[in-house]
Amino acid sequence: MQECSQCTRKTPNRSCVDCDYFMSPGPLRRKPPVPIGISLVAADGKRYAGRILVLNTMELGLETQAPVPGQYRIYLQQHLSLDVAGVPTRGKGNIHLFDILAVYRGEETASRLGNEEYRLLTDSTGDFIEQVSQLVPAHLQELVKERLRAELESSEIFNAMRLGKVMRYEKGRFRHLTGQADLELPLPAIENLMRQAIDRGTHCREVIVSEDGKRIYDLHGIPLDSRAGGLVAFDLTEIIEKERQMRRQEMVAYREAVAAVTNGRLQLLTSEEMVAVLSQGKELARGVVNKAADIALARNKLCSLLPAAFSARAHGMALSLTEALTNTLKHATGGEWVVRQTDATIRIIIQDQGQGIKIKDLPKAALMRHYSTQNSLGCGFTLMLYYADKVYLTTGSRGTTLVLDFHQSAGEDKEICSPAS
């Protein structure tokens, strides 16, 4: 009975919301993503501001100046209200525990929060659903809520998305409804979006970058009638960074896997790492491939310029170039090639601007002799790995860069390169 009073004296700065005495621990004790602002209405009609800091299905941990003990009604949303009673022995300062006496939802009454109410309070999407539903006519609100819940519950990506702002636009003015009040959205951009949505009578969307270049917002304009609409702004910054982090982690995993199965002969590089590789050595020749005949020209050019020290490897080099350019022509409708030389290495570079290669297919392509997919390097990749001493690869949505290194060697691949017809 005295724990809270002792805590007040000995550790006044200790948080109540994490204290097991303040609210019993358990899987249903949750803290909302952000404290939920509420009003507590006393029997005499007097209102007290408050915030929900922690809750379970039978109790609320509130920050409020409402007198305790005492009974109050909390109106959470249009059709949801609670009767609560303060517990004088739990809490300190303005932090108090309140027992839930009754839950009113529409015409139904319960003694504790049901699953829907509990999720609404503990899930950050609850406020979003409620606010957006208020933007449509009353007879459509429940339908909109149901559809939004279904969409958001099935969307894993929404868990990483933070709601920036919900605003109402009418007669050239914006009114803030919920979200970050201090979020600075460029007025000309959001006004233009809302005018388009209202004029067209349909949903409009635009992705913009903040003026300082640090935040990315996904804006949605929703027309309500001929003069008004709603603006929903999502802050995509964290989710984009999370996706980038996942791609980086995925890249590291595949780099290690590919290097392992090829004994280090195939190296996956980032675009930044590839820049250094492309600039090394002296350029001997270059060309473009737009049609099948260009492949034969490239092969003949390579054979004609190879130094004598590389003659023993000419056949493998020409075959590798042919296979690489064939893939480029097939999957990217063309590209360019460059031949460079360092002291003891011939480097063949093939670049295209296609859709890129699926990294997940590379371990199989490296190990399985005839493995091929629509967007993979195909069977020719096995040959390239067989003949080349080192292969470097950078690939993405903007294209692919493939680098084949051949060291001068005597005693391998004695077949001399023959001109292609």
Short mmCIF file of C-alpha atoms in Angstrom, two decimals:
data_model
loop_
_atom_site.label_atom_id
_atom_site.label_comp_id
_atom_site.label_asym_id
_atom_site.label_seq_id
_atom_site.Cartn_x
_atom_site.Cartn_y
_atom_site.Cartn_z
CA MET A 1 0.00 0.00 0.00
CA GLN A 2 2.96 2.32 0.64
CA GLU A 3 5.13 1.56 -2.42
CA CYS A 4 4.08 4.64 -4.42
CA SER A 5 4.51 7.04 -1.49
CA GLN A 6 7.95 5.60 -0.76
CA CYS A 7 8.88 5.87 -4.45
CA THR A 8 7.82 9.53 -4.40
CA ARG A 9 10.27 10.22 -1.58
CA LYS A 10 13.19 8.03 -2.64
CA THR A 11 13.07 8.01 -6.46
CA PRO A 12 10.84 10.89 -7.58
CA ASN A 13 12.11 10.69 -11.16
CA ARG A 14 11.32 7.01 -11.65
CA SER A 15 8.75 6.39 -14.40
CA CYS A 16 5.40 5.04 -13.27
CA VAL A 17 4.47 3.60 -16.64
CA ASP A 18 7.23 0.97 -16.45
CA CYS A 19 6.57 0.09 -12.80
CA ASP A 20 5.05 -3.34 -12.12
CA TYR A 21 3.39 -2.08 -8.95
CA PHE A 22 1.71 0.85 -10.69
CA MET A 23 0.13 -1.50 -13.24
CA SER A 24 0.45 -5.27 -13.07
CA PRO A 25 2.79 -6.71 -15.71
CA GLY A 26 1.46 -8.92 -18.46
CA PRO A 27 1.23 -9.27 -22.24
CA LEU A 28 -1.75 -6.88 -22.38
CA ARG A 29 0.04 -4.01 -20.68
CA ARG A 30 0.97 -1.70 -23.51
CA LYS A 31 2.12 1.86 -24.07
CA PRO A 32 0.54 3.69 -27.01
CA PRO A 33 3.06 4.73 -29.70
CA VAL A 34 2.49 8.30 -28.49
CA PRO A 35 0.49 9.43 -25.43
CA ILE A 36 -3.19 9.79 -26.33
CA GLY A 37 -4.75 13.11 -25.39
CA ILE A 38 -8.14 12.84 -23.64
CA SER A 39 -10.62 14.79 -21.50
CA LEU A 40 -11.98 13.46 -18.21
CA VAL A 41 -15.51 14.72 -17.49
CA ALA A 42 -16.64 14.75 -13.85
CA ALA A 43 -20.24 14.27 -12.70
CA ASP A 44 -20.65 18.05 -12.38
CA GLY A 45 -19.53 18.55 -15.99
CA LYS A 46 -16.08 19.90 -15.18
CA ARG A 47 -13.42 18.78 -17.63
CA TYR A 48 -9.81 17.84 -16.94
CA ALA A 49 -7.17 17.34 -19.62
CA GLY A 50 -5.24 14.11 -19.56
CA ARG A 51 -3.05 11.71 -21.50
CA ILE A 52 -3.12 7.91 -21.68
CA LEU A 53 0.43 6.72 -20.98
CA VAL A 54 -0.10 2.99 -20.45
CA LEU A 55 -3.08 0.63 -20.40
CA ASN A 56 -4.43 -2.87 -20.30
CA THR A 57 -7.97 -4.08 -20.88
CA MET A 58 -9.07 -3.14 -17.31
CA GLU A 59 -6.91 -0.16 -16.31
CA LEU A 60 -5.54 3.12 -17.63
CA GLY A 61 -2.38 4.87 -16.52
CA LEU A 62 -3.12 8.59 -16.97
CA GLU A 63 -1.28 11.85 -16.64
CA THR A 64 -3.91 14.33 -15.40
CA GLN A 65 -4.70 16.89 -12.73
CA ALA A 66 -8.16 15.43 -12.20
CA PRO A 67 -8.73 14.83 -8.44
CA VAL A 68 -8.20 11.25 -7.26
CA PRO A 69 -10.23 9.44 -6.00
CA GLY A 70 -13.10 10.34 -8.28
CA GLN A 71 -15.18 8.96 -11.13
CA TYR A 72 -15.05 10.37 -14.66
CA ARG A 73 -16.22 9.68 -18.18
CA ILE A 74 -13.70 9.70 -21.00
CA TYR A 75 -14.95 10.27 -24.54
CA LEU A 76 -12.35 8.66 -26.75
CA GLN A 77 -14.16 8.83 -30.09
CA GLN A 78 -17.59 9.47 -31.51
CA HIS A 79 -19.06 6.10 -30.47
CA LEU A 80 -16.59 5.07 -27.75
CA SER A 81 -16.49 6.25 -24.12
CA LEU A 82 -15.32 4.89 -20.78
CA ASP A 83 -16.31 5.30 -17.14
CA VAL A 84 -13.21 5.26 -14.93
CA ALA A 85 -12.38 5.66 -11.25
CA GLY A 86 -9.06 6.87 -9.87
CA VAL A 87 -7.06 4.62 -7.53
CA PRO A 88 -5.54 6.87 -4.83
CA THR A 89 -2.81 4.42 -3.79
CA ARG A 90 -1.27 4.04 -7.24
CA GLY A 91 0.88 6.70 -8.87
CA LYS A 92 2.66 9.90 -7.93
CA GLY A 93 2.48 13.54 -8.93
CA ASN A 94 0.06 13.85 -11.83
CA ILE A 95 0.41 10.18 -12.83
CA HIS A 96 -2.51 8.06 -11.59
CA LEU A 97 -4.00 4.64 -12.18
CA PHE A 98 -7.69 4.49 -13.13
CA ASP A 99 -9.87 1.38 -13.06
CA ILE A 100 -12.16 0.92 -16.06
CA LEU A 101 -15.72 0.60 -14.74
CA ALA A 102 -17.62 0.46 -18.02
CA VAL A 103 -16.99 0.65 -21.76
CA TYR A 104 -19.69 2.13 -24.01
CA ARG A 105 -19.48 1.49 -27.74
CA GLY A 106 -22.63 2.47 -29.60
CA GLU A 107 -25.47 0.71 -27.81
CA GLU A 108 -23.22 -1.94 -26.26
CA THR A 109 -21.78 -1.90 -22.73
CA ALA A 110 -18.88 -3.94 -21.35
CA SER A 111 -16.79 -4.02 -18.20
CA ARG A 112 -13.44 -3.96 -19.96
CA LEU A 113 -11.87 -2.96 -23.26
CA GLY A 114 -12.67 -5.37 -26.04
CA ASN A 115 -10.13 -6.44 -28.64
CA GLU A 116 -11.16 -3.72 -31.08
CA GLU A 117 -10.95 -0.90 -28.52
CA TYR A 118 -7.68 -2.22 -27.12
CA ARG A 119 -6.06 -2.38 -30.54
CA LEU A 120 -7.42 1.04 -31.40
CA LEU A 121 -5.63 2.55 -28.41
CA THR A 122 -2.39 0.60 -28.63
CA ASP A 123 -2.01 0.67 -32.40
CA SER A 124 -0.83 3.90 -34.06
CA THR A 125 -3.16 3.20 -37.00
CA GLY A 126 -6.23 3.68 -34.80
CA ASP A 127 -6.05 7.46 -34.73
CA PHE A 128 -5.31 7.49 -38.44
CA ILE A 129 -8.39 5.40 -39.22
CA GLU A 130 -10.65 7.52 -37.05
CA GLN A 131 -9.44 10.84 -38.43
CA VAL A 132 -9.60 9.81 -42.07
CA SER A 133 -13.09 8.36 -41.63
CA GLN A 134 -14.28 11.72 -40.31
CA LEU A 135 -13.49 13.26 -43.70
CA VAL A 136 -16.26 11.34 -45.46
CA PRO A 137 -20.06 11.67 -45.06
CA ALA A 138 -21.50 10.11 -41.89
CA HIS A 139 -23.29 7.27 -43.68
CA LEU A 140 -19.98 6.10 -45.19
CA GLN A 141 -17.78 6.36 -42.09
CA GLU A 142 -18.19 2.81 -40.80
CA LEU A 143 -17.58 1.36 -44.26
CA VAL A 144 -14.42 3.45 -44.64
CA LYS A 145 -13.19 2.34 -41.21
CA GLU A 146 -13.71 -1.33 -42.03
CA ARG A 147 -11.89 -1.06 -45.34
CA LEU A 148 -9.02 0.94 -43.86
CA ARG A 149 -8.57 -1.57 -41.05
CA ALA A 150 -8.53 -4.45 -43.52
CA GLU A 151 -5.99 -2.70 -45.74
CA LEU A 152 -3.72 -1.58 -42.91
CA GLU A 153 -3.80 -4.88 -41.07
CA SER A 154 -2.64 -6.66 -44.22
CA SER A 155 0.13 -4.15 -44.86
CA GLU A 156 3.41 -5.00 -43.13
CA ILE A 157 5.01 -1.90 -44.54
CA PHE A 158 2.61 0.35 -42.63
CA ASN A 159 4.23 -0.75 -39.37
CA ALA A 160 7.29 1.28 -40.34
CA MET A 161 5.33 4.26 -41.68
CA ARG A 162 4.76 7.24 -39.42
CA LEU A 163 1.72 9.42 -39.93
CA GLY A 164 2.79 13.01 -40.42
CA LYS A 165 -0.42 15.01 -40.67
CA VAL A 166 -4.12 14.87 -41.40
CA MET A 167 -5.68 18.17 -42.46
CA ARG A 168 -8.95 19.42 -43.86
CA TYR A 169 -8.83 21.81 -46.80
CA GLU A 170 -11.75 24.14 -47.45
CA LYS A 171 -12.07 27.52 -49.14
CA GLY A 172 -8.33 27.85 -49.58
CA ARG A 173 -7.48 27.10 -45.95
CA PHE A 174 -6.06 24.11 -44.12
CA ARG A 175 -7.23 22.98 -40.69
CA HIS A 176 -5.05 20.58 -38.72
CA LEU A 177 -6.86 17.47 -37.48
CA THR A 178 -4.19 15.15 -36.14
CA GLY A 179 -0.55 14.15 -36.38
CA GLN A 180 2.45 16.42 -36.10
CA ALA A 181 1.24 19.98 -35.75
CA ASP A 182 4.77 21.30 -36.30
CA LEU A 183 5.31 19.32 -39.50
CA GLU A 184 6.27 21.85 -42.17
CA LEU A 185 4.79 20.87 -45.52
CA PRO A 186 5.37 23.22 -48.47
CA LEU A 187 2.15 25.19 -48.82
CA PRO A 188 2.23 25.67 -52.64
CA ALA A 189 2.68 21.92 -53.17
CA ILE A 190 -0.14 20.81 -50.88
CA GLU A 191 -2.48 23.55 -52.16
CA ASN A 192 -1.87 22.46 -55.74
CA LEU A 193 -2.49 18.83 -54.81
CA MET A 194 -5.78 19.65 -53.09
CA ARG A 195 -6.98 21.80 -55.99
CA GLN A 196 -6.26 18.95 -58.39
CA ALA A 197 -8.13 16.45 -56.21
CA ILE A 198 -11.17 18.71 -55.83
CA ASP A 199 -11.24 19.79 -59.49
CA ARG A 200 -10.95 16.21 -60.74
CA GLY A 201 -13.18 14.76 -58.06
CA THR A 202 -10.74 11.93 -57.44
CA HIS A 203 -7.88 10.93 -55.18
CA CYS A 204 -4.53 12.53 -56.08
CA ARG A 205 -1.10 11.58 -54.80
CA GLU A 206 2.34 13.18 -54.81
CA VAL A 207 5.67 12.36 -53.15
CA ILE A 208 7.74 15.39 -52.12
CA VAL A 209 11.00 16.13 -50.32
CA SER A 210 11.18 18.64 -47.47
CA GLU A 211 12.95 21.94 -48.07
CA ASP A 212 16.00 20.83 -46.09
CA GLY A 213 16.15 17.60 -48.11
CA LYS A 214 16.03 15.40 -45.01
CA ARG A 215 12.42 14.14 -45.05
CA ILE A 216 10.29 12.46 -47.70
CA TYR A 217 6.49 12.75 -47.57
CA ASP A 218 3.76 10.84 -49.36
CA LEU A 219 0.79 13.21 -49.83
CA HIS A 220 -2.76 12.10 -50.57
CA GLY A 221 -5.52 14.54 -51.53
CA ILE A 222 -9.06 13.26 -50.94
CA PRO A 223 -11.98 15.26 -52.41
CA LEU A 224 -15.07 15.56 -50.22
CA ASP A 225 -17.21 17.92 -52.29
CA SER A 226 -16.74 20.74 -54.80
CA ARG A 227 -15.06 23.00 -52.23
CA ALA A 228 -13.43 20.82 -49.57
CA GLY A 229 -11.12 17.88 -49.19
CA GLY A 230 -8.79 16.08 -46.84
CA LEU A 231 -5.01 15.89 -46.93
CA VAL A 232 -3.18 12.88 -45.48
CA ALA A 233 0.62 13.15 -45.24
CA PHE A 234 2.83 10.14 -44.50
CA ASP A 235 6.43 10.51 -43.42
CA LEU A 236 8.29 7.93 -45.50
CA THR A 237 11.80 8.80 -44.33
CA GLU A 238 12.18 5.96 -41.83
CA ILE A 239 10.62 3.34 -44.06
CA ILE A 240 12.87 4.26 -46.99
CA GLU A 241 15.91 4.09 -44.74
CA LYS A 242 14.71 0.75 -43.39
CA GLU A 243 14.36 -0.61 -46.92
CA ARG A 244 17.85 0.65 -47.77
CA GLN A 245 19.22 -1.01 -44.66
CA MET A 246 17.51 -4.28 -45.58
CA ARG A 247 18.95 -4.09 -49.11
CA ARG A 248 22.42 -3.44 -47.69
CA GLN A 249 22.11 -6.42 -45.36
CA GLU A 250 20.81 -8.57 -48.20
CA MET A 251 23.70 -7.46 -50.39
CA VAL A 252 26.25 -8.38 -47.72
CA ALA A 253 24.70 -11.83 -47.33
CA TYR A 254 24.74 -12.52 -51.07
CA ARG A 255 28.28 -11.16 -51.43
CA GLU A 256 29.47 -13.64 -48.83
CA ALA A 257 27.48 -16.51 -50.36
CA VAL A 258 28.63 -15.83 -53.91
CA ALA A 259 32.26 -15.37 -52.87
CA ALA A 260 32.11 -18.65 -50.95
CA VAL A 261 30.68 -20.78 -53.77
CA THR A 262 33.12 -19.31 -56.33
CA ASN A 263 36.21 -19.37 -54.09
CA GLY A 264 36.37 -15.60 -54.27
CA ARG A 265 36.42 -15.41 -58.07
CA LEU A 266 33.09 -13.57 -58.25
CA GLN A 267 32.84 -10.31 -56.29
CA LEU A 268 29.63 -8.29 -55.95
CA LEU A 269 30.45 -4.60 -55.74
CA THR A 270 28.52 -1.47 -54.92
CA SER A 271 28.32 1.29 -57.52
CA GLU A 272 30.91 3.27 -55.57
CA GLU A 273 33.31 0.33 -55.42
CA MET A 274 32.90 -0.34 -59.13
CA VAL A 275 34.02 3.19 -60.07
CA ALA A 276 37.60 2.42 -59.04
CA VAL A 277 37.62 -0.86 -60.97
CA LEU A 278 36.46 0.82 -64.18
CA SER A 279 39.24 3.41 -64.16
CA GLN A 280 42.20 1.08 -63.66
CA GLY A 281 44.60 0.33 -66.51
CA LYS A 282 44.93 1.65 -70.07
CA GLU A 283 42.05 1.52 -72.53
CA LEU A 284 42.70 -0.60 -75.62
CA ALA A 285 39.31 -0.53 -77.36
CA ARG A 286 35.60 0.09 -76.89
CA GLY A 287 32.38 -0.43 -78.79
CA VAL A 288 28.60 -0.70 -78.62
CA VAL A 289 26.23 -3.61 -79.18
CA ASN A 290 22.78 -2.93 -80.61
CA LYS A 291 22.38 -5.98 -82.87
CA ALA A 292 23.76 -9.49 -83.23
CA ALA A 293 26.32 -8.49 -85.87
CA ASP A 294 27.95 -6.13 -83.35
CA ILE A 295 28.90 -9.12 -81.18
CA ALA A 296 31.04 -10.61 -83.95
CA LEU A 297 32.70 -7.25 -84.52
CA ALA A 298 33.53 -6.97 -80.82
CA ARG A 299 35.02 -10.49 -80.76
CA ASN A 300 37.19 -9.81 -83.82
CA LYS A 301 38.38 -6.52 -82.35
CA LEU A 302 39.37 -8.21 -79.09
CA CYS A 303 41.29 -10.96 -80.90
CA SER A 304 43.17 -8.45 -83.03
CA LEU A 305 44.46 -6.32 -80.16
CA LEU A 306 45.50 -8.93 -77.59
CA PRO A 307 49.22 -8.82 -76.72
CA ALA A 308 51.19 -11.98 -77.47
CA ALA A 309 51.46 -12.78 -73.76
CA PHE A 310 47.69 -13.41 -73.69
CA SER A 311 47.46 -15.50 -76.86
CA ALA A 312 47.06 -18.72 -74.89
CA ARG A 313 43.91 -17.34 -73.28
CA ALA A 314 42.42 -15.68 -76.34
CA HIS A 315 39.77 -18.32 -76.99
CA GLY A 316 38.36 -18.17 -73.46
CA MET A 317 38.41 -14.37 -73.47
CA ALA A 318 36.59 -14.15 -76.80
CA LEU A 319 34.02 -16.73 -75.74
CA SER A 320 33.39 -14.90 -72.45
CA LEU A 321 32.95 -11.59 -74.26
CA THR A 322 30.54 -13.22 -76.72
CA GLU A 323 28.41 -14.72 -73.94
CA ALA A 324 28.35 -11.47 -71.95
CA LEU A 325 27.32 -9.38 -74.95
CA THR A 326 24.69 -11.95 -75.95
CA ASN A 327 23.10 -11.60 -72.51
CA THR A 328 23.29 -7.82 -72.76
CA LEU A 329 21.56 -7.83 -76.12
CA LYS A 330 18.93 -10.33 -74.95
CA HIS A 331 18.02 -8.84 -71.56
CA ALA A 332 18.87 -5.13 -71.96
CA THR A 333 18.51 -4.67 -75.75
CA GLY A 334 22.12 -3.59 -75.99
CA GLY A 335 25.02 -1.98 -74.21
CA GLU A 336 28.70 -1.13 -74.53
CA TRP A 337 32.02 -2.87 -73.98
CA VAL A 338 35.52 -1.71 -73.10
CA VAL A 339 38.86 -3.54 -73.05
CA ARG A 340 41.57 -2.26 -70.69
CA GLN A 341 45.03 -3.54 -69.76
CA THR A 342 47.09 -3.37 -66.59
CA ASP A 343 50.61 -4.80 -66.32
CA ALA A 344 49.57 -8.45 -66.32
CA THR A 345 45.80 -8.39 -66.79
CA ILE A 346 43.33 -7.85 -69.59
CA ARG A 347 40.08 -6.43 -68.24
CA ILE A 348 36.86 -6.70 -70.27
CA ILE A 349 34.02 -4.41 -69.16
CA ILE A 350 30.41 -4.84 -70.29
CA GLN A 351 27.75 -2.30 -69.29
CA ASP A 352 24.04 -1.96 -70.01
CA GLN A 353 21.08 0.07 -68.79
CA GLY A 354 18.62 -2.79 -68.37
CA GLN A 355 16.53 -3.76 -65.36
CA GLY A 356 19.40 -5.49 -63.60
CA ILE A 357 20.07 -9.06 -62.54
CA LYS A 358 18.32 -10.70 -59.62
CA ILE A 359 21.06 -11.06 -57.03
CA LYS A 360 19.27 -14.00 -55.40
CA ASP A 361 19.83 -16.05 -58.57
CA LEU A 362 23.61 -15.63 -58.58
CA PRO A 363 24.59 -18.46 -56.19
CA LYS A 364 22.59 -20.93 -58.31
CA ALA A 365 23.92 -19.47 -61.54
CA ALA A 366 27.46 -19.83 -60.23
CA LEU A 367 27.01 -23.45 -59.10
CA MET A 368 24.51 -24.99 -61.55
CA ARG A 369 25.86 -25.48 -65.03
CA HIS A 370 22.67 -24.87 -67.00
CA TYR A 371 20.77 -22.67 -64.55
CA SER A 372 19.02 -19.73 -66.22
CA THR A 373 16.05 -17.43 -65.56
CA GLN A 374 14.41 -14.63 -67.49
CA ASN A 375 16.56 -11.94 -65.87
CA SER A 376 19.65 -13.95 -64.89
CA LEU A 377 23.01 -14.10 -66.64
CA GLY A 378 22.02 -17.46 -68.08
CA CYS A 379 24.15 -20.45 -68.95
CA GLY A 380 26.95 -18.22 -70.29
CA PHE A 381 27.73 -17.08 -66.78
CA THR A 382 29.12 -20.52 -65.94
CA LEU A 383 31.52 -20.20 -68.88
CA MET A 384 32.62 -16.73 -67.82
CA LEU A 385 33.40 -17.98 -64.33
CA TYR A 386 35.31 -20.92 -65.83
CA TYR A 387 37.56 -18.84 -68.07
CA ALA A 388 38.01 -15.59 -66.12
CA ASP A 389 40.35 -15.29 -63.14
CA LYS A 390 38.15 -12.72 -61.45
CA VAL A 391 34.63 -11.44 -62.13
CA TYR A 392 33.23 -8.20 -60.68
CA LEU A 393 29.52 -7.43 -60.84
CA THR A 394 27.37 -4.43 -60.01
CA THR A 395 23.67 -4.61 -60.82
CA GLY A 396 20.52 -2.68 -60.01
CA SER A 397 17.45 -1.04 -61.48
CA ARG A 398 19.65 1.33 -63.51
CA GLY A 399 21.61 -1.39 -65.23
CA THR A 400 24.44 -3.89 -64.90
CA THR A 401 28.22 -3.62 -65.05
CA LEU A 402 30.19 -6.84 -65.54
CA VAL A 403 34.00 -6.90 -65.37
CA LEU A 404 36.07 -9.93 -66.43
CA ASP A 405 39.76 -10.12 -65.51
CA PHE A 406 42.16 -12.43 -67.36
CA HIS A 407 45.74 -12.80 -66.13
CA GLN A 408 48.47 -13.61 -68.60
CA SER A 409 49.18 -17.31 -68.42
CA ALA A 410 51.15 -19.90 -70.33
CA GLY A 411 49.96 -23.46 -70.53
CA GLU A 412 46.16 -23.04 -70.47
CA ASP A 413 43.61 -22.68 -73.20
CA LYS A 414 45.92 -23.34 -76.15
CA GLU A 415 43.21 -22.90 -78.79
CA ILE A 416 43.90 -19.67 -80.63
CA CYS A 417 41.06 -17.20 -81.08
CA SER A 418 39.46 -17.53 -84.49
CA PRO A 419 37.61 -14.70 -86.26
CA ALA A 420 33.82 -14.81 -86.01
CA SER A 421 31.85 -14.85 -89.17
#
